[in-house]
C-alpha positions as semicolon CSV with decimal commas, in nm:
position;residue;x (nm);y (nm);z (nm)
1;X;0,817;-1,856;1,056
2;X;0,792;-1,527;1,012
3;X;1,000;-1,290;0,755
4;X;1,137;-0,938;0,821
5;X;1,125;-0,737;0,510
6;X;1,360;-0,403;0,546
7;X;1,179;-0,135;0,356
8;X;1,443;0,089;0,362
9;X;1,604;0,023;0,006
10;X;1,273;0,065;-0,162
11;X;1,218;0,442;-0,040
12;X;1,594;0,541;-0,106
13;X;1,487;0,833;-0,322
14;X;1,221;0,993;-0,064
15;X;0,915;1,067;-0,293
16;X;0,596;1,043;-0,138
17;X;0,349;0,807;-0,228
18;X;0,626;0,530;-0,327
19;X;0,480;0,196;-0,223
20;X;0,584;-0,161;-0,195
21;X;0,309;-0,453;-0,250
22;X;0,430;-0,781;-0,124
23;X;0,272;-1,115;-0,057
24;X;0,125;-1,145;0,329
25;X;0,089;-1,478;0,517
26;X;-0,253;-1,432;0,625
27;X;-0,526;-1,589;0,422
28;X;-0,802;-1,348;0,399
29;X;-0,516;-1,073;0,343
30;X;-0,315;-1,207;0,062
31;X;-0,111;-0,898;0,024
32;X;0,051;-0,596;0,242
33;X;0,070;-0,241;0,129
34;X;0,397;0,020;0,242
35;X;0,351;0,344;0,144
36;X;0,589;0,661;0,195
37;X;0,426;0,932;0,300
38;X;0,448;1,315;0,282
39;X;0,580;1,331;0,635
40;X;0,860;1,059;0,521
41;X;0,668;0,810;0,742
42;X;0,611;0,465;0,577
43;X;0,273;0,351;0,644
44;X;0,154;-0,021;0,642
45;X;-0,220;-0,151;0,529
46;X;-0,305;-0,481;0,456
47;X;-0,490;-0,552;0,085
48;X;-0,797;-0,785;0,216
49;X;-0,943;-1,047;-0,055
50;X;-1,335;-1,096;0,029
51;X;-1,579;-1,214;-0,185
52;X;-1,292;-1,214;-0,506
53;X;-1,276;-0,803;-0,414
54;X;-0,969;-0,653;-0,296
55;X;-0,999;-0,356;-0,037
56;X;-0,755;-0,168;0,183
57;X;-0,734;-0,236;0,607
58;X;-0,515;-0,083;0,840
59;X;-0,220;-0,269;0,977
60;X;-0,154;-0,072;1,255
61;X;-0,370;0,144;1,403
62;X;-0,417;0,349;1,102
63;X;-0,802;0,458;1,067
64;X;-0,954;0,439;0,717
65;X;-1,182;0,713;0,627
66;X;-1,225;0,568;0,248
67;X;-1,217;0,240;0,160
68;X;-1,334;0,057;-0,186
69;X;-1,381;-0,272;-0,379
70;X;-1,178;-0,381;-0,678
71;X;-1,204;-0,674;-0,853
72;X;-0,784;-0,737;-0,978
73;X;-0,476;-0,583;-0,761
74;X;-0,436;-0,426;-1,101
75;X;-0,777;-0,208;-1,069
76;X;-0,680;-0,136;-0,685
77;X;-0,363;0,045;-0,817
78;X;-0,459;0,236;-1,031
79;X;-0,753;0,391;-0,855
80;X;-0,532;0,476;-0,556
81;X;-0,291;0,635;-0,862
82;X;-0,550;0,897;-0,906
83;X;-0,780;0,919;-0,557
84;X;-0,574;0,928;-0,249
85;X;-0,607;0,687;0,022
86;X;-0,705;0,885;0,323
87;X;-0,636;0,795;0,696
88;X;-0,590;0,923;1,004
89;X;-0,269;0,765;1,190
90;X;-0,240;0,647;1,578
91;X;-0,198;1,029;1,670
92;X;-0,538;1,137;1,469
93;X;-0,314;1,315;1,210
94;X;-0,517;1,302;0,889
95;X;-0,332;1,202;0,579
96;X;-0,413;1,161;0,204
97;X;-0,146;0,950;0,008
98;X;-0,189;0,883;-0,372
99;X;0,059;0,611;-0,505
100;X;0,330;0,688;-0,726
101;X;0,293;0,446;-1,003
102;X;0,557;0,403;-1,272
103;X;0,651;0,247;-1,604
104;X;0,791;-0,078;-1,569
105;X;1,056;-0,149;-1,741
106;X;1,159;-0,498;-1,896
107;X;1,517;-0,634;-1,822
108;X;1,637;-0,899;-1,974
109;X;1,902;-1,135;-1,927
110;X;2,213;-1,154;-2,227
């Protein structure tokens, strides 16, 4: 069965490089990437788990022109906070996206 996500909610506030991770159902991709971009396109990349490294694929027909190896989702995001991911999309637009990261904040329930 597959599940529609709408992505809409999470870019309400239109800023460029917001991003959504969220589990994937394929094995060798356990995650998907969304990203906003300048353009207010949201573009979609799959995170690929091989050999315990995580590394960015297009979904679509996206083409990577960078792509690295982390070893934690946790070291993925944060070098993509500070070196853009760069791409060109199905038209051969170039793009360069950097992910807005921001401080989580912990709710709790009273």
């Amino acid at each position: 069965m597959t599940e529609i996500v709408s992505l809409d909610p999470y870019f309400d506030d239109e800023d460029p490089g917001n991003f959504i991770v969220r589990p994937s159902a394929h094995i060798n991709h356990p995650y998907s990437l969304s990203i906003l971009s300048n353009d207010n396109n949201i573009y979609h990349f799959q995170i690929c788990q091989i050999s315990n490294k995580y590394t960015l694929e297009p979904f679509e027909t996206a083409d990577l022109l960078t792509r690295e190896r982390f070893s934690s989702l946790s070291l993925f995001l944060e070098y993509y906070s500070t070196n853009p991911i760069k791409f060109n999309d199905n038209n051969d637009k170039k793009h360069s996206i950097i992910l807005q990261l921001y401080s989580i904040i912990e709710i709790t329930r009273l």
